[in-house]
mmCIF file of C-alpha atoms and ligand atoms in Angstrom:
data_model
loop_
_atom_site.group_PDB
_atom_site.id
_atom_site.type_symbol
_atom_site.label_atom_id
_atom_site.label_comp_id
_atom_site.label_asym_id
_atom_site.label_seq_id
_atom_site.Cartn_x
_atom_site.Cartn_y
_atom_site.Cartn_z
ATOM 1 C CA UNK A 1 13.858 -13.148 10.266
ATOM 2 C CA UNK A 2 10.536 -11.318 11.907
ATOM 3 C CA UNK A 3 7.655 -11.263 8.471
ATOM 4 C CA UNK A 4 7.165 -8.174 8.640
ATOM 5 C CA UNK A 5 3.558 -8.515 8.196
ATOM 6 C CA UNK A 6 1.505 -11.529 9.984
ATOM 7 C CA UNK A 7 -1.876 -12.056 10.118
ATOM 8 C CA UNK A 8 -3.175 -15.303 12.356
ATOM 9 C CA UNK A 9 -6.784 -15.814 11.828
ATOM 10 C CA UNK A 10 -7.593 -12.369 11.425
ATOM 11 C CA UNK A 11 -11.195 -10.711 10.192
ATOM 12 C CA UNK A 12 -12.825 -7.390 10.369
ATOM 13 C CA UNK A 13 -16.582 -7.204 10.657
ATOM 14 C CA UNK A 14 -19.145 -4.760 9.789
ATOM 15 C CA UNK A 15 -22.718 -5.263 11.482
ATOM 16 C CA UNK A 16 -23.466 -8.991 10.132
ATOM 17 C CA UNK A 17 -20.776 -8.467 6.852
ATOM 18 C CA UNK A 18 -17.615 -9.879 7.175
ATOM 19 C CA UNK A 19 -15.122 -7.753 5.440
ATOM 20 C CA UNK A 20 -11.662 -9.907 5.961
ATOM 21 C CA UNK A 21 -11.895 -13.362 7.460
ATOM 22 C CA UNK A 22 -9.721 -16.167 7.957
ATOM 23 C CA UNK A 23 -6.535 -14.262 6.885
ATOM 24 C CA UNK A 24 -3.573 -16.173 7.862
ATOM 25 C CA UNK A 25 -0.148 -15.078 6.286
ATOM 26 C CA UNK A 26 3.378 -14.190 7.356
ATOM 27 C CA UNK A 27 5.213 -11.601 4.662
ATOM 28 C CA UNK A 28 8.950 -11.526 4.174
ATOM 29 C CA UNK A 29 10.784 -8.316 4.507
ATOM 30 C CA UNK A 30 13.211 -6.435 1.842
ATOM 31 C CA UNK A 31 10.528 -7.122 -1.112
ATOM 32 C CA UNK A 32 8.491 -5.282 -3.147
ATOM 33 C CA UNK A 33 4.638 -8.038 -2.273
ATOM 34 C CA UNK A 34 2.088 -7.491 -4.303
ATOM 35 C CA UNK A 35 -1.757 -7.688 -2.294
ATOM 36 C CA UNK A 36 -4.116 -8.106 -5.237
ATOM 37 C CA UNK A 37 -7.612 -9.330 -5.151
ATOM 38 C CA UNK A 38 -10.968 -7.912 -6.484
ATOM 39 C CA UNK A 39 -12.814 -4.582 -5.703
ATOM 40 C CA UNK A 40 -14.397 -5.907 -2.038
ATOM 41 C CA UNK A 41 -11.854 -8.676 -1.587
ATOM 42 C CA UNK A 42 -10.910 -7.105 1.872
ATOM 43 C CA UNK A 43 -7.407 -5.635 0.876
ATOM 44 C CA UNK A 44 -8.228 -1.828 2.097
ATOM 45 C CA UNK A 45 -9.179 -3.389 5.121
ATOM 46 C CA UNK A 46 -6.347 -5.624 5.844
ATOM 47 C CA UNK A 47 -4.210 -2.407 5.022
ATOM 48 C CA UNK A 48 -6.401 -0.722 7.814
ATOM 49 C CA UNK A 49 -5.998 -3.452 10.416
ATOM 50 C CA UNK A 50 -2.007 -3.092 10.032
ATOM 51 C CA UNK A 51 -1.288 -0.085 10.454
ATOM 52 C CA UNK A 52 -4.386 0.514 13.661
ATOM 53 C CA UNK A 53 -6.823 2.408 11.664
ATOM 54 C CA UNK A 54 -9.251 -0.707 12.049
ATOM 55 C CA UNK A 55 -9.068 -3.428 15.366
ATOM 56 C CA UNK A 56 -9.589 -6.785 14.319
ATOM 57 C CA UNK A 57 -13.408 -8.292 15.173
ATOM 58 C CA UNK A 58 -11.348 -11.467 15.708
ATOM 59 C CA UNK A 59 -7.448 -12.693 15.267
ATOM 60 C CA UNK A 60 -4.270 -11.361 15.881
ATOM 61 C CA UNK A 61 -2.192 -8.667 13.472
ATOM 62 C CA UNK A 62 1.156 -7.749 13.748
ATOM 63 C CA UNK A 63 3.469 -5.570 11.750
ATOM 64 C CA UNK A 64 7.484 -5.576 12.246
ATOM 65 C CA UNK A 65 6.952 -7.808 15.152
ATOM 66 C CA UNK A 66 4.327 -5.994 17.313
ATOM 67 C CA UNK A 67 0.284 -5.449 17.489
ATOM 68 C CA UNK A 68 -1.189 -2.008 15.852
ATOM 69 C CA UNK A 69 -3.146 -0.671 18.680
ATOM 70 C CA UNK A 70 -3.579 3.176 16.679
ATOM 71 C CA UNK A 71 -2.300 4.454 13.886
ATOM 72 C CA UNK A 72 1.395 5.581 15.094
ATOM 73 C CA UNK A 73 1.840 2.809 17.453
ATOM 74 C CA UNK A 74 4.647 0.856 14.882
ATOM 75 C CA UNK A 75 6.388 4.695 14.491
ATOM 76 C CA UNK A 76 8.404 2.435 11.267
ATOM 77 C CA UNK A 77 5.291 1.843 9.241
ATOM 78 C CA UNK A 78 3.900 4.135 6.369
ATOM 79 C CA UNK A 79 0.735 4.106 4.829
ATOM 80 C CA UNK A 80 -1.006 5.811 1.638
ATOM 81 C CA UNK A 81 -4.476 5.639 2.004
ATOM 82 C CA UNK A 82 -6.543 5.165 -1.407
ATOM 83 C CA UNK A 83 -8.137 8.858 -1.838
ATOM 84 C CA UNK A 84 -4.009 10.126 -1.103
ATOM 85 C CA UNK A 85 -4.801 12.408 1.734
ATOM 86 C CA UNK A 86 -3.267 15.973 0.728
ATOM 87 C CA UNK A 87 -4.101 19.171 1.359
ATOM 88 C CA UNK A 88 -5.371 21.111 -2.305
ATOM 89 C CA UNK A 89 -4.874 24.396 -1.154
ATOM 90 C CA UNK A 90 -0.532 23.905 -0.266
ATOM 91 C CA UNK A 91 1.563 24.059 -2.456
ATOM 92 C CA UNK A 92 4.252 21.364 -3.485
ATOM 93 C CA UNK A 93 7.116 22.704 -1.221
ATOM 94 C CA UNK A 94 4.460 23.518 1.589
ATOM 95 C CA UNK A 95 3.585 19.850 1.543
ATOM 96 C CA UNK A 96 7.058 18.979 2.185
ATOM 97 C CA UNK A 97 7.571 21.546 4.810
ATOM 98 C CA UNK A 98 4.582 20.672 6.809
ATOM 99 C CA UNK A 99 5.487 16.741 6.630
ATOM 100 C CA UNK A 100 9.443 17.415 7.869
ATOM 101 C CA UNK A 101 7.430 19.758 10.454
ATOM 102 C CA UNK A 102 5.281 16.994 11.682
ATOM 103 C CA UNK A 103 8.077 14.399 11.620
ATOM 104 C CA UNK A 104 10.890 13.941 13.572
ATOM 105 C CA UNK A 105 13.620 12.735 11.239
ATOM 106 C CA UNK A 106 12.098 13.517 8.365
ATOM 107 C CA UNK A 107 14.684 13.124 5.190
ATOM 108 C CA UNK A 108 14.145 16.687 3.859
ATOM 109 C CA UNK A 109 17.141 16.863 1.493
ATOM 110 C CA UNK A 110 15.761 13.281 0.461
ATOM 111 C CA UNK A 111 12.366 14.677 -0.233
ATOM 112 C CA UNK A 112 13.464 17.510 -2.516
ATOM 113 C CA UNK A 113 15.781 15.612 -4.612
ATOM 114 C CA UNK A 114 12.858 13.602 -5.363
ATOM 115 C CA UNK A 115 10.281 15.641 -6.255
ATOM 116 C CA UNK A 116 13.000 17.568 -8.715
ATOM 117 C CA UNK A 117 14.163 13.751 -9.957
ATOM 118 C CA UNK A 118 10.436 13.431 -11.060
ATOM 119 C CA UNK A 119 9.947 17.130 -12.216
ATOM 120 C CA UNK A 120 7.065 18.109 -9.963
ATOM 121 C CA UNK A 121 6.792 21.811 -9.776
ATOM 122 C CA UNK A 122 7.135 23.033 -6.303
ATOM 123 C CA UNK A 123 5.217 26.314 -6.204
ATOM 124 C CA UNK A 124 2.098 24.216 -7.862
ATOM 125 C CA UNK A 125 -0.698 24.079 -5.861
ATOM 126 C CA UNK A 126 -1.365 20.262 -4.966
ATOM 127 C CA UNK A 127 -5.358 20.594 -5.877
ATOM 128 C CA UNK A 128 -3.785 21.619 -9.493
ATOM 129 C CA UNK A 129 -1.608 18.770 -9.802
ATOM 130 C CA UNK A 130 -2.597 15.186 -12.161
ATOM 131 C CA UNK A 131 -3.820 11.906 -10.441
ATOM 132 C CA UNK A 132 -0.131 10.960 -11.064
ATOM 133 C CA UNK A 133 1.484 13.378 -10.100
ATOM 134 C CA UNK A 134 -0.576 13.805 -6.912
ATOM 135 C CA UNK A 135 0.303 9.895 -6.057
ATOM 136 C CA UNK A 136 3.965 10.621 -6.928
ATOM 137 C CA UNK A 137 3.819 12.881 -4.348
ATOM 138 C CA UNK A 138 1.989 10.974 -1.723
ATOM 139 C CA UNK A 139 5.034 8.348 -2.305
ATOM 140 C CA UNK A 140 7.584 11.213 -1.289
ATOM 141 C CA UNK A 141 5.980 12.387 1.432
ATOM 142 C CA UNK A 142 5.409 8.784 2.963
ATOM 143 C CA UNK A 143 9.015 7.836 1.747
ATOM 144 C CA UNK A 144 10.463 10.997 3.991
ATOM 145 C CA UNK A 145 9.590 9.503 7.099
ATOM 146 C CA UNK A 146 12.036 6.638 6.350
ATOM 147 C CA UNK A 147 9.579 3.863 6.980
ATOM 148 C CA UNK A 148 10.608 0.134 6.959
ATOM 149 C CA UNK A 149 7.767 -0.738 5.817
ATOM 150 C CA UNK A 150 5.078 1.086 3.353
ATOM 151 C CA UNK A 151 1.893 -0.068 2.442
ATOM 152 C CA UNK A 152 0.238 1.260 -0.724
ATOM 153 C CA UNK A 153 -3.598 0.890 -0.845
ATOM 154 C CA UNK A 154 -4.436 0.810 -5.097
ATOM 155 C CA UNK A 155 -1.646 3.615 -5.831
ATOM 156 C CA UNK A 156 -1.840 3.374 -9.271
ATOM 157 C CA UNK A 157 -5.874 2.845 -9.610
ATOM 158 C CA UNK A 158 -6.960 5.810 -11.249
ATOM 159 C CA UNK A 159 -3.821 6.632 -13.153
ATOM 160 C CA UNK A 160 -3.397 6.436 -17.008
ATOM 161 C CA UNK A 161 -0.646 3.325 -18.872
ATOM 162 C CA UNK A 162 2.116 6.310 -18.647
ATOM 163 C CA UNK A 163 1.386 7.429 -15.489
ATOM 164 C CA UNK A 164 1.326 3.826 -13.525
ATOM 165 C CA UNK A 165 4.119 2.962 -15.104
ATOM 166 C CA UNK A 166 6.476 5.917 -14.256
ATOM 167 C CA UNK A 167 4.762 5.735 -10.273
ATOM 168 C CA UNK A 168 5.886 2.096 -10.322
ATOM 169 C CA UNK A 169 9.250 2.842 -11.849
ATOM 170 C CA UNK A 170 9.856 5.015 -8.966
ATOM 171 C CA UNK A 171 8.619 2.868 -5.942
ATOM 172 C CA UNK A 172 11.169 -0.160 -8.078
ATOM 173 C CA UNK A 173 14.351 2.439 -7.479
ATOM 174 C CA UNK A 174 13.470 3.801 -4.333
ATOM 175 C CA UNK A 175 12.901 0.302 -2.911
ATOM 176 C CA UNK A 176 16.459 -0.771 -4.323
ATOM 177 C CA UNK A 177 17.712 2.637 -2.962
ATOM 178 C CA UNK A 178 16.446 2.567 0.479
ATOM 179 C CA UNK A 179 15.302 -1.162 1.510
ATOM 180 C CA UNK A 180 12.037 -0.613 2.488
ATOM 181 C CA UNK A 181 9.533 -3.378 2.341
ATOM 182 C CA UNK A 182 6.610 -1.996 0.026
ATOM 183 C CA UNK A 183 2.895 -3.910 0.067
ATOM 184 C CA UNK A 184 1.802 -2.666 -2.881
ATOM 185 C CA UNK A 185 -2.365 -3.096 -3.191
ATOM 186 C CA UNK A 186 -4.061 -3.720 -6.402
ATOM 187 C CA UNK A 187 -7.384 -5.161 -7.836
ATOM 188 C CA UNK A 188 -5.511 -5.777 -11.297
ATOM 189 C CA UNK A 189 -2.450 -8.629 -11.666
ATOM 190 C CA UNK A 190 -0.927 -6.529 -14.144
ATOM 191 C CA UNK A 191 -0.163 -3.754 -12.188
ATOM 192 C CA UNK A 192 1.742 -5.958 -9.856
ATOM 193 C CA UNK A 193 3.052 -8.944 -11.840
ATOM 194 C CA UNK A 194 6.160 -6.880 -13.174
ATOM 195 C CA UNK A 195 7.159 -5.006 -9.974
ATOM 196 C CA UNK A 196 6.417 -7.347 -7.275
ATOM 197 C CA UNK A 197 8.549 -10.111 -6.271
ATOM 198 C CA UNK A 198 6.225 -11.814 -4.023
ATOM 199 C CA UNK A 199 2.217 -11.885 -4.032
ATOM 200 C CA UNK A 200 -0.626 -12.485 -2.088
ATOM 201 C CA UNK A 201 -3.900 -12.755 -3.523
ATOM 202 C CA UNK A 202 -6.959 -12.070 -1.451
ATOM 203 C CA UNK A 203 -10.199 -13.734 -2.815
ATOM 204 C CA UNK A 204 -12.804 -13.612 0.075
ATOM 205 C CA UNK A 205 -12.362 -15.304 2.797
ATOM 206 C CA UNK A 206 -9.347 -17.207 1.207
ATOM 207 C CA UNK A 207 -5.752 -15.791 0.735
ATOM 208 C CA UNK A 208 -2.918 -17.372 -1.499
ATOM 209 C CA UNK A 209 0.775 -16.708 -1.638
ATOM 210 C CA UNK A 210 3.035 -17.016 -4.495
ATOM 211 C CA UNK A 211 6.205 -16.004 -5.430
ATOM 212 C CA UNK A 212 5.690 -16.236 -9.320
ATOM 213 C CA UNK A 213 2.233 -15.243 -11.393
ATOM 214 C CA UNK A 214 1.771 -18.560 -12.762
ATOM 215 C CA UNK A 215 1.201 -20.412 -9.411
ATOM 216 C CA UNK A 216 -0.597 -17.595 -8.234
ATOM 217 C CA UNK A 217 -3.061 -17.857 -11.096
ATOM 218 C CA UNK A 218 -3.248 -21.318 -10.911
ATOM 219 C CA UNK A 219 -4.027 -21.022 -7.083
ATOM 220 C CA UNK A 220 -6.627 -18.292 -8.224
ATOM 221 C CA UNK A 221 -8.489 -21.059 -10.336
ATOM 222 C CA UNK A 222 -8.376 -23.337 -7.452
ATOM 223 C CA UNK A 223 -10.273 -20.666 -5.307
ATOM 224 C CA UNK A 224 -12.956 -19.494 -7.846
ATOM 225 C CA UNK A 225 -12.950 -22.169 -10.556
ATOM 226 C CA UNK A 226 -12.976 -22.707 -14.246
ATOM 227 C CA UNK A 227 -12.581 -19.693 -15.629
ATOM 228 C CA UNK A 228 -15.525 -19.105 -18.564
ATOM 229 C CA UNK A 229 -13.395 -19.951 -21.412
ATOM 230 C CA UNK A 230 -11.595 -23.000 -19.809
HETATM 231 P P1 LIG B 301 -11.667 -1.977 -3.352
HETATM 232 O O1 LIG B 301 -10.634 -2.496 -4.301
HETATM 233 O O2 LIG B 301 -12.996 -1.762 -3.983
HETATM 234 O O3 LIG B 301 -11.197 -0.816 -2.509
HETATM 235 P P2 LIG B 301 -11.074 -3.810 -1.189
HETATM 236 O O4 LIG B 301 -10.509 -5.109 -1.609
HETATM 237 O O5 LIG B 301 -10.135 -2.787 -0.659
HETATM 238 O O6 LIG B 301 -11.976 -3.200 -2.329
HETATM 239 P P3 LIG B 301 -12.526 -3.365 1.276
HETATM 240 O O7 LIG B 301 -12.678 -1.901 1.021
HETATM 241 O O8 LIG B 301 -11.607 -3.801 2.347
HETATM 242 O O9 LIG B 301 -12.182 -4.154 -0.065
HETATM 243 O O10 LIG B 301 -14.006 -3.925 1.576
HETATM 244 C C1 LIG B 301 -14.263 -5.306 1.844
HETATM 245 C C2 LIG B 301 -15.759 -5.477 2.094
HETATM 246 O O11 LIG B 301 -16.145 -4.813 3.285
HETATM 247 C C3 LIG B 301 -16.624 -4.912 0.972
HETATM 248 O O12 LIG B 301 -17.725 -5.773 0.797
HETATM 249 C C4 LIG B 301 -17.068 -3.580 1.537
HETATM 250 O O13 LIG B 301 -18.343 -3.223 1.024
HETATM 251 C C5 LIG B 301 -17.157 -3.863 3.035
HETATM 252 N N1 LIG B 301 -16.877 -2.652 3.832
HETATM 253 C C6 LIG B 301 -15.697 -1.965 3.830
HETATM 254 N N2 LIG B 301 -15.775 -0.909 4.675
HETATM 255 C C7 LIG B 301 -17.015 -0.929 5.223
HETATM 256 C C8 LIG B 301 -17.713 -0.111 6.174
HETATM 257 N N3 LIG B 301 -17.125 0.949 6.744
HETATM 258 N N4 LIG B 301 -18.987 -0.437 6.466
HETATM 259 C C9 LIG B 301 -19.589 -1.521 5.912
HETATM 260 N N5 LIG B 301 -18.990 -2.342 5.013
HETATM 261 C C10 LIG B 301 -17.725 -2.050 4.662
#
């Protein structure tokens, strides 16, 4: 089967600052993968590189088989960007309307049976609504396109214990649901260790696969040491 994310060799540059280098790694589909690594490791910008926002300085990218040229080229692939790009001044339902407006076979019906599974208020104005209910929403509106693949760039960062947990309690169902693939990104494990079935860790310059915690973190010593209290 096609990984529905590879990366051969691929970095991103800034002036004289590499951002990303060396990244080599082939993801398998139908998974939830976890993309953790510290604040700088390079995952916003690997997330940028796959779906076109960034081109590669050097290497080769590909997602569901085929090279990002612009955002849009793979039509299949989602993306939530960190800051959740909304508009504050739409409501709920406006949200909705505009994204099925924008996107051919857009799963309207889909979308609202969401939002009311998770009790968002539609007539609320999205600049009103919580951090978590704002990414909750995000996750609908990227869901509605029907992607195959969706990559999440730190969805649950600045969310409180309850509100991470119900946002990743919805991605679990609608990934069993639907079949997406979902890279989830995270600068802490323990947002990811629970949900994700598969995990990369970025470290810079460096990147480690895993399918359980335990080798992960063991491969994370490896990369940056003895921890202090070893
Ligand atoms: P965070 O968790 O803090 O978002 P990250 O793992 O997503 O971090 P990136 O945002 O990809 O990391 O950044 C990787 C490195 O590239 C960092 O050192 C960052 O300062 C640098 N960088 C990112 N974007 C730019 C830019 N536009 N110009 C210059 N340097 C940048």
């Amino acid at each position: 089967m096609t990984p529905v994310l590879e990366a051969e060799g691929l970095g991103r540059r800034y002036g004289r600052q590499w951002a990303l280098r060396d990244c080599t790694l082939a993801l398998p589909g139908g998974q939830v993968i976890g993309l953790v690594g510290p604040n700088g490791a390079g995952k916003t910008t690997l997330l940028s590189l796959a779906v076109g926002l960034l081109r590669p300085t050097e290497g080769e990218v590909r997602v569901l088989g085929r090279r990002p040229r612009s955002p849009g080229t793979v039509a299949e692939v989602g993306f939530v960007a960190q800051d959740k790009p909304l508009y504050r001044n739409l409501t709920v339902a406006e949200t909705l309307r505009m994204g099925a407006w924008l996107n051919p076979g857009w799963d309207a019906p889909g979308a609202r049976d969401r939002i009311t599974r998770i009790g968002l208020p539609m007539d609320q104005k999205v600049g009103k609504l919580s951090g978590g209910q704002r990414s909750q929403l995000a996750l609908t509106v990227a869901l509605s396109k029907r992607p195959k693949l969706l990559l999440l760039d730190e969805p649950v960062a600045d969310l409180d214990p309850i509100a991470r947990r119900d946002f990743l309690r919805t991605l679990m169902s609608e990934v069993a649901e639907s079949g997406v693939t979902v890279v989830l990104s995270s600068h802490l494990l323990a947002d990811v260790e629970k949900t994700c079935e598969f995990l990369v860790l970025l470290a810079t310059s460096h990147v480690q696969l895993a399918d359980d915690t335990e080798t992960l973190l063991s491969q994370h010593r490896m990369v940056t040491g003895p921890r202090a209290d070893a």
